[in-house]
Amino acid sequence: MATIINPKISAQKSSASGNSWEITVEYDATFSAYELNQANFTYRDGFVLMEDDDFFDDQLTGVVGVSVFNPTKSPTHRTMRARIDGETLDTELGQEELFAVVRLRNLDLNFLHQTVASPVMTLSP
């Protein structure tokens, strides 16, 4: 079964005018020999951007950075990007503690394999 490992998140202020940020999420996905060679499954990945709070984490976006792929090796390194407005990221005074929840779905089986949270990143939008 496909597995998400080593999720990472980073952000860079967009070079375009205004207050927008490019959020990059990377991870490795591992696949069984059956998934790679015999079934030749198609997968869709994406991420949800969250704010880390003491009691209830806030969901800042829907699923973004979505792409579809057919893995040919295991592990497969994946990179997803989404441009997010600074107003969306700025939810409280001071720095924000953000993380991404990576989602990996087998499209052929319509099965959500796993959701895994990245480490928390600090950002001042």
PDB file of C-alpha atoms in Angstrom:
ATOM      1  CA  MET A   1       0.000   0.000   0.000  1.00  0.00           C
ATOM      2  CA  ALA A   2       1.259   3.492  -0.861  1.00  0.00           C
ATOM      3  CA  THR A   3       2.790   5.363   2.058  1.00  0.00           C
ATOM      4  CA  ILE A   4       3.744   9.019   2.568  1.00  0.00           C
ATOM      5  CA  ILE A   5       7.121   9.606   4.243  1.00  0.00           C
ATOM      6  CA  ASN A   6       9.358  12.622   4.968  1.00  0.00           C
ATOM      7  CA  PRO A   7       6.842  15.455   4.434  1.00  0.00           C
ATOM      8  CA  LYS A   8       8.382  18.953   4.398  1.00  0.00           C
ATOM      9  CA  ILE A   9       6.917  22.428   4.023  1.00  0.00           C
ATOM     10  CA  SER A  10       8.516  25.727   3.046  1.00  0.00           C
ATOM     11  CA  ALA A  11       7.329  29.176   2.009  1.00  0.00           C
ATOM     12  CA  GLN A  12       8.674  32.036  -0.031  1.00  0.00           C
ATOM     13  CA  LYS A  13       7.145  35.451  -0.536  1.00  0.00           C
ATOM     14  CA  SER A  14       5.997  35.716  -4.135  1.00  0.00           C
ATOM     15  CA  SER A  15       7.950  38.022  -6.402  1.00  0.00           C
ATOM     16  CA  ALA A  16       4.651  39.290  -7.822  1.00  0.00           C
ATOM     17  CA  SER A  17       3.213  42.476  -6.355  1.00  0.00           C
ATOM     18  CA  GLY A  18       1.042  42.204  -3.286  1.00  0.00           C
ATOM     19  CA  ASN A  19       1.145  39.933  -0.299  1.00  0.00           C
ATOM     20  CA  SER A  20       1.135  36.403  -1.677  1.00  0.00           C
ATOM     21  CA  TRP A  21       3.258  33.429  -0.739  1.00  0.00           C
ATOM     22  CA  GLU A  22       4.325  30.313  -2.586  1.00  0.00           C
ATOM     23  CA  ILE A  23       3.923  27.330  -0.305  1.00  0.00           C
ATOM     24  CA  THR A  24       5.948  24.259  -1.307  1.00  0.00           C
ATOM     25  CA  VAL A  25       5.267  20.821   0.119  1.00  0.00           C
ATOM     26  CA  GLU A  26       7.546  17.882  -0.626  1.00  0.00           C
ATOM     27  CA  TYR A  27       7.326  14.238   0.361  1.00  0.00           C
ATOM     28  CA  ASP A  28       8.367  10.776  -0.712  1.00  0.00           C
ATOM     29  CA  ALA A  29       5.791   8.116  -1.553  1.00  0.00           C
ATOM     30  CA  THR A  30       6.610   4.437  -1.323  1.00  0.00           C
ATOM     31  CA  PHE A  31       4.775   1.824  -3.380  1.00  0.00           C
ATOM     32  CA  SER A  32       4.675  -1.955  -3.419  1.00  0.00           C
ATOM     33  CA  ALA A  33       5.954  -3.898  -6.433  1.00  0.00           C
ATOM     34  CA  TYR A  34       2.349  -4.787  -7.257  1.00  0.00           C
ATOM     35  CA  GLU A  35       1.289  -1.120  -7.277  1.00  0.00           C
ATOM     36  CA  LEU A  36       4.192  -0.219  -9.562  1.00  0.00           C
ATOM     37  CA  ASN A  37       4.455  -3.137 -11.957  1.00  0.00           C
ATOM     38  CA  GLN A  38       1.215  -5.072 -12.177  1.00  0.00           C
ATOM     39  CA  ALA A  39      -1.596  -2.687 -11.309  1.00  0.00           C
ATOM     40  CA  ASN A  40      -0.040   0.492 -12.777  1.00  0.00           C
ATOM     41  CA  PHE A  41      -2.288   2.628 -10.579  1.00  0.00           C
ATOM     42  CA  THR A  42      -2.831   6.351 -11.055  1.00  0.00           C
ATOM     43  CA  TYR A  43      -2.565   8.583  -7.980  1.00  0.00           C
ATOM     44  CA  ARG A  44      -3.625  12.129  -7.119  1.00  0.00           C
ATOM     45  CA  ASP A  45      -1.926  14.154  -4.423  1.00  0.00           C
ATOM     46  CA  GLY A  46      -2.486  17.547  -2.885  1.00  0.00           C
ATOM     47  CA  PHE A  47      -2.277  19.285   0.458  1.00  0.00           C
ATOM     48  CA  VAL A  48      -4.406  21.237   2.905  1.00  0.00           C
ATOM     49  CA  LEU A  49      -2.728  24.156   4.675  1.00  0.00           C
ATOM     50  CA  MET A  50      -3.402  24.292   8.412  1.00  0.00           C
ATOM     51  CA  GLU A  51      -2.569  26.640  11.271  1.00  0.00           C
ATOM     52  CA  ASP A  52      -1.230  24.983  14.397  1.00  0.00           C
ATOM     53  CA  ASP A  53      -3.257  26.074  17.446  1.00  0.00           C
ATOM     54  CA  ASP A  54      -3.195  24.890  21.039  1.00  0.00           C
ATOM     55  CA  PHE A  55      -6.647  23.301  20.997  1.00  0.00           C
ATOM     56  CA  PHE A  56      -8.125  23.135  17.480  1.00  0.00           C
ATOM     57  CA  ASP A  57      -6.025  23.549  14.342  1.00  0.00           C
ATOM     58  CA  ASP A  58      -7.542  25.911  11.764  1.00  0.00           C
ATOM     59  CA  GLN A  59      -7.911  24.788   8.157  1.00  0.00           C
ATOM     60  CA  LEU A  60      -6.740  27.673   5.952  1.00  0.00           C
ATOM     61  CA  THR A  61      -7.293  26.180   2.478  1.00  0.00           C
ATOM     62  CA  GLY A  62      -9.059  23.380   0.712  1.00  0.00           C
ATOM     63  CA  VAL A  63      -6.935  20.826  -1.114  1.00  0.00           C
ATOM     64  CA  VAL A  64      -4.370  22.747  -3.208  1.00  0.00           C
ATOM     65  CA  GLY A  65      -1.270  21.883  -5.231  1.00  0.00           C
ATOM     66  CA  VAL A  66      -3.185  18.986  -6.792  1.00  0.00           C
ATOM     67  CA  SER A  67      -1.566  16.799  -9.458  1.00  0.00           C
ATOM     68  CA  VAL A  68      -2.033  13.332 -10.946  1.00  0.00           C
ATOM     69  CA  PHE A  69       0.831  10.882 -11.503  1.00  0.00           C
ATOM     70  CA  ASN A  70       1.761   7.281 -12.283  1.00  0.00           C
ATOM     71  CA  PRO A  71       4.739   6.215 -10.152  1.00  0.00           C
ATOM     72  CA  THR A  72       7.535   4.262 -11.824  1.00  0.00           C
ATOM     73  CA  LYS A  73       9.802   3.750  -8.811  1.00  0.00           C
ATOM     74  CA  SER A  74       9.697   3.545  -5.051  1.00  0.00           C
ATOM     75  CA  PRO A  75      10.239   5.845  -3.361  1.00  0.00           C
ATOM     76  CA  THR A  76       8.935   8.577  -5.661  1.00  0.00           C
ATOM     77  CA  HIS A  77       9.788  12.160  -4.690  1.00  0.00           C
ATOM     78  CA  ARG A  78       6.856  14.565  -5.052  1.00  0.00           C
ATOM     79  CA  THR A  79       6.762  18.382  -4.972  1.00  0.00           C
ATOM     80  CA  MET A  80       3.526  20.390  -4.796  1.00  0.00           C
ATOM     81  CA  ARG A  81       3.141  24.175  -4.864  1.00  0.00           C
ATOM     82  CA  ALA A  82       0.330  26.623  -4.252  1.00  0.00           C
ATOM     83  CA  ARG A  83       0.206  30.408  -4.170  1.00  0.00           C
ATOM     84  CA  ILE A  84      -1.677  31.583  -1.071  1.00  0.00           C
ATOM     85  CA  ASP A  85      -2.696  35.158  -0.276  1.00  0.00           C
ATOM     86  CA  GLY A  86      -1.036  36.604   2.826  1.00  0.00           C
ATOM     87  CA  GLU A  87      -4.447  37.572   4.220  1.00  0.00           C
ATOM     88  CA  THR A  88      -5.381  33.878   4.325  1.00  0.00           C
ATOM     89  CA  LEU A  89      -2.189  33.058   6.209  1.00  0.00           C
ATOM     90  CA  ASP A  90      -2.393  35.950   8.692  1.00  0.00           C
ATOM     91  CA  THR A  91      -4.889  34.661  11.260  1.00  0.00           C
ATOM     92  CA  GLU A  92      -3.480  36.072  14.514  1.00  0.00           C
ATOM     93  CA  LEU A  93      -1.027  38.625  15.844  1.00  0.00           C
ATOM     94  CA  GLY A  94       2.639  37.793  15.393  1.00  0.00           C
ATOM     95  CA  GLN A  95       4.054  34.769  13.682  1.00  0.00           C
ATOM     96  CA  GLU A  96       1.960  31.958  12.260  1.00  0.00           C
ATOM     97  CA  GLU A  97       2.694  28.290  12.868  1.00  0.00           C
ATOM     98  CA  LEU A  98       1.636  26.483   9.699  1.00  0.00           C
ATOM     99  CA  PHE A  99       1.729  22.888   8.537  1.00  0.00           C
ATOM    100  CA  ALA A 100       0.451  20.935   5.563  1.00  0.00           C
ATOM    101  CA  VAL A 101      -1.615  17.776   5.542  1.00  0.00           C
ATOM    102  CA  VAL A 102      -0.539  15.740   2.521  1.00  0.00           C
ATOM    103  CA  ARG A 103      -3.264  13.655   0.853  1.00  0.00           C
ATOM    104  CA  LEU A 104      -2.565  10.707  -1.461  1.00  0.00           C
ATOM    105  CA  ARG A 105      -5.444   9.015  -3.313  1.00  0.00           C
ATOM    106  CA  ASN A 106      -5.447   5.967  -5.583  1.00  0.00           C
ATOM    107  CA  LEU A 107      -7.743   7.129  -8.402  1.00  0.00           C
ATOM    108  CA  ASP A 108      -8.303   3.666  -9.863  1.00  0.00           C
ATOM    109  CA  LEU A 109      -9.637   2.318  -6.569  1.00  0.00           C
ATOM    110  CA  ASN A 110     -11.011   5.697  -5.362  1.00  0.00           C
ATOM    111  CA  PHE A 111      -9.154   5.065  -2.123  1.00  0.00           C
ATOM    112  CA  LEU A 112      -7.563   7.720   0.103  1.00  0.00           C
ATOM    113  CA  HIS A 113      -4.374   5.965   1.184  1.00  0.00           C
ATOM    114  CA  GLN A 114      -3.125   8.313   3.780  1.00  0.00           C
ATOM    115  CA  THR A 115      -3.029  11.822   5.131  1.00  0.00           C
ATOM    116  CA  VAL A 116       0.186  12.871   6.861  1.00  0.00           C
ATOM    117  CA  ALA A 117       1.034  16.191   8.509  1.00  0.00           C
ATOM    118  CA  SER A 118       4.297  17.968   7.797  1.00  0.00           C
ATOM    119  CA  PRO A 119       6.410  19.506  10.545  1.00  0.00           C
ATOM    120  CA  VAL A 120       5.277  22.970  11.654  1.00  0.00           C
ATOM    121  CA  MET A 121       6.804  26.014   9.934  1.00  0.00           C
ATOM    122  CA  THR A 122       6.862  29.556  11.351  1.00  0.00           C
ATOM    123  CA  LEU A 123       5.932  32.403   9.003  1.00  0.00           C
ATOM    124  CA  SER A 124       5.259  36.152   9.316  1.00  0.00           C
ATOM    125  CA  PRO A 125       2.905  37.066   6.464  1.00  0.00           C
TER     126      PRO A 125
END
